[in-house]
Amino acid sequence: MIPYGRQDITDADITAVVEVLTSDFLTQGPVVPAFEQAVAKVAQAPYAVAMNSATSALHVACAALGLGPGDSLWTSPISFVASANCALYCGARVDFVDIDPLTGNLCPKALAQKLAKAEDEGNLPKILVPVHLTGLPCDMKPIWELAKTYDIRVIEDASHAIGATYYGQPVGNGAYSDITVFSFHPVKIVTSGEGGVAVTNSDKLAAQMARLRSHGITRDADLMTHAPDGPWYYQQIELGWNYRLTDIQAALGLSQIKRVQEYVTKRNELAKRYDQAFSAISLTPAMRSENTLSAFHLYVIQVDPEQHLRIFTGLRDRGIGVNLHYIPIHLQPYYQQFGFAKGDFPNAETYYSRAISIPMFPTMTHDQQDHVIAAVADLV
Ligand SMILES: *Cc1c(COP(=O)(O)O)cnc(C)c1O
């Protein structure tokens, strides 16, 4: 089976992890900050806070931005459920903004309309979570413009998009958002086994996220209600969680992230090969947009909805590990209790009826890719 995505573990990665295993610290040691600095450097952001998953990082980001009961968060219906669940963890409500069919990403025009309506009705969201689906950056300029106008915070869910650029600038540099979250799950571009990092330009948000990932505890005397009882002293000043990344995981991430540019280049090369092959058979290639470099976490083809199931199962039968990203979140049974129904976000639903993620990973050989292309051509 050729998988739709696969991690690439080198001898250097293994050595880096083994070094931590034989060192003094398995967690809360020096490798987590080193990994944070490496991620911050790639994103060109001053601050990075590592957590045990991007899901945790999204939760902590929402909490640090003050999301709570009575508030709402808007995201894209075409994403992994974690992009929306982070609001529910905070006791807030979730709503969605339909996608732009040309990019698969949250549509700035739909957002503008929905915000105008929400302002009239007095239910503007507190936080917006645009998702860089497949690694293709959302059109952040108009999104950030709207967020400024309506005083809304923005968290970029860049789980797919480390190494991507928007107008030549790296995703995560904070030019158009308050916080950006990356995932380091093994199917993503760079992995730490499990892991997530939140980057930000705000020292205040970074300090608060670091506190929230570790029980809401501080050792900073300035933040305490009274002078420390002694050198052992710490105070819990708010409610946090244990969302820490281990040094074992950080070592893998730190070793891997050195190859991020190489990976993104390789993924773009493979994407170009797919594009060429598919344009020859009049199949819509993966979505692109102006002024962006996609990280190509995924390569998604879109097929006739009538043929979707047949092509999907046909590819699986031919040993090609295709997948579907994503089932619209508003159609998940759990989300039905909030009143969402089929038809609410028609572009997202159309996308769902057509999308197939085909294999895309940096160690994919041209032979493997040719096998995928031949199978797709045969079935389409
Ligand atoms: C993978 C993913 C997440 C969650 O990442 P974890 O690190 O697995 O928690 C969130 N959002 C999107 C878009 C993802 O693809």
Short mmCIF file of C-alpha atoms and ligand atoms in Angstrom, two decimals:
data_model
loop_
_atom_site.label_atom_id
_atom_site.label_comp_id
_atom_site.label_asym_id
_atom_site.label_seq_id
_atom_site.Cartn_x
_atom_site.Cartn_y
_atom_site.Cartn_z
CA MET A 1 0.00 0.00 0.00
CA ILE A 2 1.36 3.44 -0.92
CA PRO A 3 0.17 5.60 2.01
CA TYR A 4 -1.29 9.10 1.51
CA GLY A 5 1.38 10.46 3.85
CA ARG A 6 4.39 9.08 5.64
CA GLN A 7 7.05 10.30 8.05
CA ASP A 8 10.76 10.27 7.13
CA ILE A 9 12.99 9.16 10.02
CA THR A 10 16.76 9.36 9.51
CA ASP A 11 19.67 7.96 11.50
CA ALA A 12 20.35 11.49 12.76
CA ASP A 13 16.76 11.66 14.11
CA ILE A 14 17.25 8.35 15.94
CA THR A 15 20.59 9.46 17.40
CA ALA A 16 19.04 12.72 18.64
CA VAL A 17 16.25 10.85 20.45
CA VAL A 18 18.64 8.29 21.96
CA GLU A 19 20.84 11.11 23.27
CA VAL A 20 17.91 12.49 25.23
CA LEU A 21 17.04 9.04 26.57
CA THR A 22 20.49 8.74 28.11
CA SER A 23 20.60 12.37 29.34
CA ASP A 24 19.43 13.88 32.65
CA PHE A 25 16.03 15.08 31.42
CA LEU A 26 13.29 13.20 29.61
CA THR A 27 10.94 16.16 29.99
CA GLN A 28 11.24 19.83 31.10
CA GLY A 29 14.88 19.77 29.98
CA PRO A 30 16.82 21.88 27.47
CA VAL A 31 15.62 20.31 24.22
CA VAL A 32 12.07 21.67 24.34
CA PRO A 33 13.30 25.31 24.34
CA ALA A 34 15.75 24.44 21.56
CA PHE A 35 12.90 23.01 19.49
CA GLU A 36 10.78 26.07 20.24
CA GLN A 37 13.57 28.33 19.01
CA ALA A 38 13.96 26.29 15.84
CA VAL A 39 10.22 26.53 15.09
CA ALA A 40 10.25 30.26 15.87
CA LYS A 41 13.12 30.69 13.42
CA VAL A 42 11.29 28.88 10.59
CA ALA A 43 8.16 30.93 11.25
CA GLN A 44 10.13 34.15 11.80
CA ALA A 45 8.20 34.71 15.01
CA PRO A 46 9.86 35.88 18.22
CA TYR A 47 8.07 33.48 20.56
CA ALA A 48 7.14 29.79 20.39
CA VAL A 49 5.45 27.56 22.97
CA ALA A 50 5.63 23.80 22.45
CA MET A 51 2.81 21.52 23.55
CA ASN A 52 1.96 17.83 23.34
CA SER A 53 -0.29 18.35 20.29
CA ALA A 54 -1.66 21.04 18.02
CA THR A 55 -5.05 20.31 19.59
CA SER A 56 -3.63 21.32 22.98
CA ALA A 57 -1.97 24.35 21.40
CA LEU A 58 -5.29 25.46 19.87
CA HIS A 59 -7.01 25.04 23.25
CA VAL A 60 -4.33 27.01 25.10
CA ALA A 61 -4.29 29.69 22.38
CA CYS A 62 -8.06 30.15 22.78
CA ALA A 63 -7.75 30.27 26.57
CA ALA A 64 -4.90 32.80 26.41
CA LEU A 65 -7.04 35.01 24.16
CA GLY A 66 -9.78 34.90 26.77
CA LEU A 67 -12.34 32.71 25.01
CA GLY A 68 -15.05 31.60 27.41
CA PRO A 69 -18.76 30.92 27.92
CA GLY A 70 -20.92 33.36 26.00
CA ASP A 71 -18.25 33.84 23.32
CA SER A 72 -18.06 32.25 19.92
CA LEU A 73 -15.31 31.10 17.59
CA TRP A 74 -15.64 30.80 13.82
CA THR A 75 -13.62 28.45 11.66
CA SER A 76 -13.78 26.58 8.36
CA PRO A 77 -16.12 23.60 8.06
CA ILE A 78 -13.45 21.82 5.98
CA SER A 79 -10.89 21.05 8.64
CA PHE A 80 -10.02 18.50 11.24
CA VAL A 81 -12.46 18.63 14.17
CA ALA A 82 -9.74 20.04 16.44
CA SER A 83 -10.04 23.47 14.74
CA ALA A 84 -13.56 23.75 16.16
CA ASN A 85 -13.35 21.65 19.34
CA CYS A 86 -10.92 24.14 20.91
CA ALA A 87 -13.85 26.53 21.34
CA LEU A 88 -16.00 23.89 23.04
CA TYR A 89 -13.20 23.15 25.54
CA CYS A 90 -13.47 26.80 26.60
CA GLY A 91 -17.26 26.63 26.94
CA ALA A 92 -17.70 28.82 23.87
CA ARG A 93 -19.89 28.30 20.81
CA VAL A 94 -18.68 27.35 17.33
CA ASP A 95 -19.87 28.59 13.97
CA PHE A 96 -18.44 28.17 10.50
CA VAL A 97 -17.68 30.31 7.44
CA ASP A 98 -18.07 28.52 4.12
CA ILE A 99 -15.03 27.85 1.95
CA ASP A 100 -13.93 29.42 -1.30
CA PRO A 101 -14.31 26.61 -3.86
CA LEU A 102 -11.16 27.80 -5.65
CA THR A 103 -8.87 27.30 -2.64
CA GLY A 104 -10.75 25.09 -0.18
CA ASN A 105 -9.97 27.71 2.45
CA LEU A 106 -12.25 29.96 4.48
CA CYS A 107 -13.71 32.49 2.04
CA PRO A 108 -12.97 36.15 2.90
CA LYS A 109 -16.10 37.31 1.02
CA ALA A 110 -18.35 34.90 2.92
CA LEU A 111 -16.64 36.07 6.09
CA ALA A 112 -17.33 39.73 5.32
CA GLN A 113 -21.03 38.99 4.75
CA LYS A 114 -21.38 36.86 7.85
CA LEU A 115 -19.63 39.45 10.03
CA ALA A 116 -21.87 42.26 8.79
CA LYS A 117 -24.91 40.16 9.66
CA ALA A 118 -23.45 39.16 13.05
CA GLU A 119 -22.79 42.79 13.89
CA ASP A 120 -26.43 43.64 13.19
CA GLU A 121 -27.54 40.74 15.37
CA GLY A 122 -25.02 41.50 18.12
CA ASN A 123 -23.26 38.15 18.00
CA LEU A 124 -19.81 38.81 16.58
CA PRO A 125 -17.25 36.08 17.25
CA LYS A 126 -14.34 36.63 19.61
CA ILE A 127 -11.92 34.43 17.69
CA LEU A 128 -11.50 33.40 14.08
CA VAL A 129 -9.53 30.28 13.14
CA PRO A 130 -8.58 30.24 9.45
CA VAL A 131 -7.09 26.88 8.43
CA HIS A 132 -4.37 26.62 5.78
CA LEU A 133 -5.91 23.53 4.22
CA THR A 134 -3.42 21.15 2.52
CA GLY A 135 -0.65 23.65 3.32
CA LEU A 136 -2.06 26.37 1.05
CA PRO A 137 -2.12 29.66 2.99
CA CYS A 138 -5.51 31.35 3.38
CA ASP A 139 -5.85 34.84 1.95
CA MET A 140 -4.89 36.40 5.28
CA LYS A 141 -4.77 40.09 4.26
CA PRO A 142 -8.56 40.57 3.90
CA ILE A 143 -9.19 38.23 6.83
CA TRP A 144 -6.92 40.28 9.12
CA GLU A 145 -8.44 43.51 7.80
CA LEU A 146 -11.90 42.27 8.78
CA ALA A 147 -10.63 41.05 12.16
CA LYS A 148 -9.25 44.53 12.87
CA THR A 149 -12.49 46.18 11.80
CA TYR A 150 -14.61 44.04 14.09
CA ASP A 151 -12.05 43.66 16.92
CA ILE A 152 -11.67 39.88 16.59
CA ARG A 153 -8.61 37.80 17.51
CA VAL A 154 -7.13 35.45 14.88
CA ILE A 155 -5.49 32.06 15.39
CA GLU A 156 -4.07 30.53 12.21
CA ASP A 157 -4.41 26.75 12.23
CA ALA A 158 -1.22 26.05 10.28
CA SER A 159 -1.13 22.35 11.16
CA HIS A 160 -0.57 21.66 7.44
CA ALA A 161 1.53 24.65 6.61
CA ILE A 162 4.95 24.84 8.24
CA GLY A 163 7.33 26.07 5.56
CA ALA A 164 4.56 27.66 3.45
CA THR A 165 4.78 31.33 2.47
CA TYR A 166 2.26 34.12 1.86
CA TYR A 167 3.51 37.11 -0.17
CA GLY A 168 7.01 35.72 0.34
CA GLN A 169 6.72 35.72 4.14
CA PRO A 170 6.63 32.53 6.21
CA VAL A 171 3.32 31.42 7.66
CA GLY A 172 3.55 32.02 11.40
CA ASN A 173 5.35 35.38 11.34
CA GLY A 174 2.28 36.99 12.88
CA ALA A 175 1.77 39.65 10.23
CA TYR A 176 -1.93 38.74 9.97
CA SER A 177 -2.81 36.96 13.22
CA ASP A 178 -2.33 36.88 16.97
CA ILE A 179 -1.18 33.26 17.24
CA THR A 180 -0.29 30.53 14.72
CA VAL A 181 -0.41 26.83 15.57
CA PHE A 182 1.65 24.08 13.89
CA SER A 183 1.14 20.31 14.29
CA PHE A 184 3.97 17.80 14.50
CA HIS A 185 1.88 14.65 14.19
CA PRO A 186 3.62 12.02 11.99
CA VAL A 187 1.42 12.64 8.93
CA LYS A 188 2.30 16.34 8.96
CA ILE A 189 5.35 17.88 7.29
CA VAL A 190 7.74 17.64 10.24
CA THR A 191 7.09 15.35 13.19
CA SER A 192 7.91 14.99 16.88
CA GLY A 193 5.75 11.85 17.20
CA GLU A 194 2.98 13.95 18.71
CA GLY A 195 3.36 17.65 19.25
CA GLY A 196 2.17 21.15 18.52
CA VAL A 197 3.72 24.60 18.71
CA ALA A 198 2.02 27.98 19.07
CA VAL A 199 4.01 30.96 17.78
CA THR A 200 3.24 34.60 18.44
CA ASN A 201 4.71 38.10 18.36
CA SER A 202 3.31 38.88 21.81
CA ASP A 203 5.55 38.25 24.83
CA LYS A 204 2.45 38.45 27.03
CA LEU A 205 0.54 35.77 25.09
CA ALA A 206 3.65 33.57 24.94
CA ALA A 207 4.14 33.76 28.72
CA GLN A 208 0.49 33.02 29.34
CA MET A 209 0.44 30.06 26.96
CA ALA A 210 3.60 28.67 28.61
CA ARG A 211 1.85 28.94 31.98
CA LEU A 212 -1.39 27.37 30.78
CA ARG A 213 0.43 24.37 29.30
CA SER A 214 1.74 23.60 32.79
CA HIS A 215 -1.13 23.90 35.30
CA GLY A 216 -1.28 27.72 35.39
CA ILE A 217 1.73 27.69 37.70
CA THR A 218 4.29 30.49 37.88
CA ARG A 219 7.69 30.91 39.54
CA ASP A 220 7.76 34.61 38.66
CA ALA A 221 7.58 36.51 41.98
CA ASP A 222 6.14 39.55 40.22
CA LEU A 223 3.01 37.58 39.37
CA MET A 224 2.46 36.17 42.86
CA THR A 225 -0.01 37.44 45.43
CA HIS A 226 2.75 37.72 48.03
CA ALA A 227 6.50 37.30 48.27
CA PRO A 228 7.69 33.68 47.78
CA ASP A 229 7.72 31.57 50.96
CA GLY A 230 11.18 30.30 49.97
CA PRO A 231 13.22 29.08 47.01
CA TRP A 232 10.88 26.09 46.53
CA TYR A 233 7.88 28.29 46.05
CA TYR A 234 5.53 28.48 43.09
CA GLN A 235 1.98 29.71 42.78
CA GLN A 236 -0.95 28.53 40.72
CA ILE A 237 -2.49 31.76 39.55
CA GLU A 238 -4.98 30.35 37.04
CA LEU A 239 -6.25 26.96 35.88
CA GLY A 240 -4.01 25.30 33.30
CA TRP A 241 -3.35 21.79 32.06
CA ASN A 242 -0.46 19.40 31.62
CA TYR A 243 0.03 19.87 27.89
CA ARG A 244 3.82 19.65 27.97
CA LEU A 245 5.91 18.16 25.19
CA THR A 246 8.66 15.78 26.33
CA ASP A 247 12.33 16.31 25.51
CA ILE A 248 12.24 12.92 23.79
CA GLN A 249 9.65 14.26 21.35
CA ALA A 250 11.33 17.65 21.05
CA ALA A 251 14.59 15.94 20.07
CA LEU A 252 12.86 14.27 17.15
CA GLY A 253 11.18 17.53 16.15
CA LEU A 254 14.42 19.50 16.44
CA SER A 255 16.30 17.02 14.28
CA GLN A 256 13.47 16.88 11.72
CA ILE A 257 12.86 20.60 11.41
CA LYS A 258 16.33 21.09 9.94
CA ARG A 259 14.90 19.47 6.80
CA VAL A 260 11.71 21.52 6.55
CA GLN A 261 12.76 23.50 3.46
CA GLU A 262 14.01 20.32 1.79
CA TYR A 263 10.67 18.65 2.49
CA VAL A 264 8.60 21.54 1.18
CA THR A 265 10.71 21.73 -1.98
CA LYS A 266 10.34 17.99 -2.54
CA ARG A 267 6.58 18.16 -1.99
CA ASN A 268 6.30 21.01 -4.49
CA GLU A 269 8.29 19.01 -7.05
CA LEU A 270 5.97 16.05 -6.62
CA ALA A 271 2.95 18.37 -6.84
CA LYS A 272 4.21 19.77 -10.14
CA ARG A 273 4.59 16.25 -11.52
CA TYR A 274 1.03 15.45 -10.50
CA ASP A 275 -0.23 18.72 -12.00
CA GLN A 276 1.39 17.94 -15.35
CA ALA A 277 0.06 14.41 -15.46
CA PHE A 278 -3.47 15.46 -14.49
CA SER A 279 -3.74 18.40 -16.85
CA ALA A 280 -3.04 15.89 -19.65
CA ILE A 281 -6.18 13.97 -18.64
CA SER A 282 -8.27 17.10 -17.91
CA LEU A 283 -8.46 16.35 -14.21
CA THR A 284 -8.52 19.45 -12.00
CA PRO A 285 -5.10 19.64 -10.32
CA ALA A 286 -4.64 20.54 -6.65
CA MET A 287 -5.75 24.03 -5.76
CA ARG A 288 -3.34 26.95 -5.88
CA SER A 289 -3.63 30.63 -5.16
CA GLU A 290 -1.72 33.76 -6.07
CA ASN A 291 1.19 34.97 -3.96
CA THR A 292 1.47 31.76 -1.97
CA LEU A 293 3.83 28.83 -1.75
CA SER A 294 1.94 25.81 -0.47
CA ALA A 295 3.70 23.43 1.89
CA PHE A 296 1.76 20.63 0.12
CA HIS A 297 0.99 18.62 3.22
CA LEU A 298 -1.73 17.06 1.05
CA TYR A 299 -2.41 16.76 -2.65
CA VAL A 300 -6.17 16.74 -3.23
CA ILE A 301 -7.82 15.91 -6.52
CA GLN A 302 -11.48 16.66 -7.15
CA VAL A 303 -13.63 14.29 -9.17
CA ASP A 304 -17.22 14.05 -10.36
CA PRO A 305 -19.38 13.45 -7.25
CA GLU A 306 -21.18 10.65 -9.13
CA GLN A 307 -17.83 8.86 -9.57
CA HIS A 308 -16.33 9.79 -6.20
CA LEU A 309 -16.97 6.57 -4.29
CA ARG A 310 -16.00 4.38 -7.25
CA ILE A 311 -12.71 6.22 -7.81
CA PHE A 312 -11.90 6.32 -4.10
CA THR A 313 -12.48 2.60 -3.55
CA GLY A 314 -10.84 1.79 -6.89
CA LEU A 315 -7.66 3.53 -5.75
CA ARG A 316 -7.69 1.72 -2.42
CA ASP A 317 -8.22 -1.59 -4.26
CA ARG A 318 -5.12 -0.79 -6.33
CA GLY A 319 -2.98 -0.42 -3.20
CA ILE A 320 -3.13 3.35 -3.06
CA GLY A 321 -3.85 4.66 0.42
CA VAL A 322 -6.12 7.53 -0.46
CA ASN A 323 -7.96 9.51 2.19
CA LEU A 324 -10.55 12.27 2.43
CA HIS A 325 -9.77 15.62 4.07
CA TYR A 326 -12.25 16.45 5.46
CA ILE A 327 -15.75 15.44 6.38
CA PRO A 328 -17.40 18.84 7.02
CA ILE A 329 -17.30 19.42 10.77
CA HIS A 330 -20.88 20.74 10.88
CA LEU A 331 -22.07 17.35 9.59
CA GLN A 332 -20.45 15.41 12.45
CA PRO A 333 -23.12 13.83 14.67
CA TYR A 334 -21.69 15.58 17.74
CA TYR A 335 -22.22 18.95 16.05
CA GLN A 336 -25.86 18.26 15.24
CA GLN A 337 -26.81 19.19 18.83
CA PHE A 338 -25.76 22.77 18.03
CA GLY A 339 -28.38 22.98 15.29
CA PHE A 340 -26.19 22.52 12.22
CA ALA A 341 -27.72 20.72 9.29
CA LYS A 342 -26.95 19.54 5.79
CA GLY A 343 -27.04 22.48 3.40
CA ASP A 344 -25.67 25.03 5.88
CA PHE A 345 -22.32 25.36 4.08
CA PRO A 346 -22.90 24.26 0.49
CA ASN A 347 -19.38 24.87 -0.84
CA ALA A 348 -17.92 22.73 1.93
CA GLU A 349 -20.41 19.98 1.21
CA THR A 350 -19.66 20.05 -2.52
CA TYR A 351 -15.95 19.86 -1.73
CA TYR A 352 -16.60 16.83 0.46
CA SER A 353 -18.45 15.12 -2.37
CA ARG A 354 -15.49 15.54 -4.73
CA ALA A 355 -12.20 15.53 -2.79
CA ILE A 356 -9.68 12.69 -2.64
CA SER A 357 -6.25 13.05 -1.01
CA ILE A 358 -3.75 11.04 -3.01
CA PRO A 359 -0.26 10.01 -1.78
CA MET A 360 2.12 12.88 -1.07
CA PHE A 361 5.21 12.47 1.11
CA PRO A 362 8.82 13.52 0.56
CA THR A 363 10.26 10.02 0.21
CA MET A 364 7.72 9.05 -2.47
CA THR A 365 9.60 7.75 -5.51
CA HIS A 366 8.73 8.69 -9.09
CA ASP A 367 7.87 5.02 -9.66
CA GLN A 368 5.36 5.13 -6.83
CA GLN A 369 3.99 8.41 -8.13
CA ASP A 370 3.69 7.03 -11.66
CA HIS A 371 1.74 4.10 -10.26
CA VAL A 372 -0.66 6.52 -8.55
CA ILE A 373 -1.00 8.63 -11.71
CA ALA A 374 -1.70 5.56 -13.87
CA ALA A 375 -4.36 4.32 -11.44
CA VAL A 376 -6.04 7.73 -11.28
CA ALA A 377 -5.99 8.04 -15.09
CA ASP A 378 -7.41 4.56 -15.42
CA LEU A 379 -10.27 5.20 -12.99
CA VAL A 380 -11.11 8.74 -14.04
C1 LIG B 1 -3.65 17.50 12.51
C2 LIG B 1 -4.49 18.68 12.66
C3 LIG B 1 -4.83 19.24 13.89
C4 LIG B 1 -4.50 18.57 15.18
O1 LIG B 1 -3.17 18.29 15.31
P1 LIG B 1 -2.66 17.31 16.47
O2 LIG B 1 -1.21 17.68 16.59
O3 LIG B 1 -2.88 15.92 15.95
O4 LIG B 1 -3.44 17.60 17.68
C5 LIG B 1 -5.56 20.40 13.93
N1 LIG B 1 -5.94 21.02 12.81
C6 LIG B 1 -5.66 20.51 11.59
C7 LIG B 1 -6.11 21.25 10.38
C8 LIG B 1 -4.94 19.32 11.49
O5 LIG B 1 -4.70 18.80 10.28
#
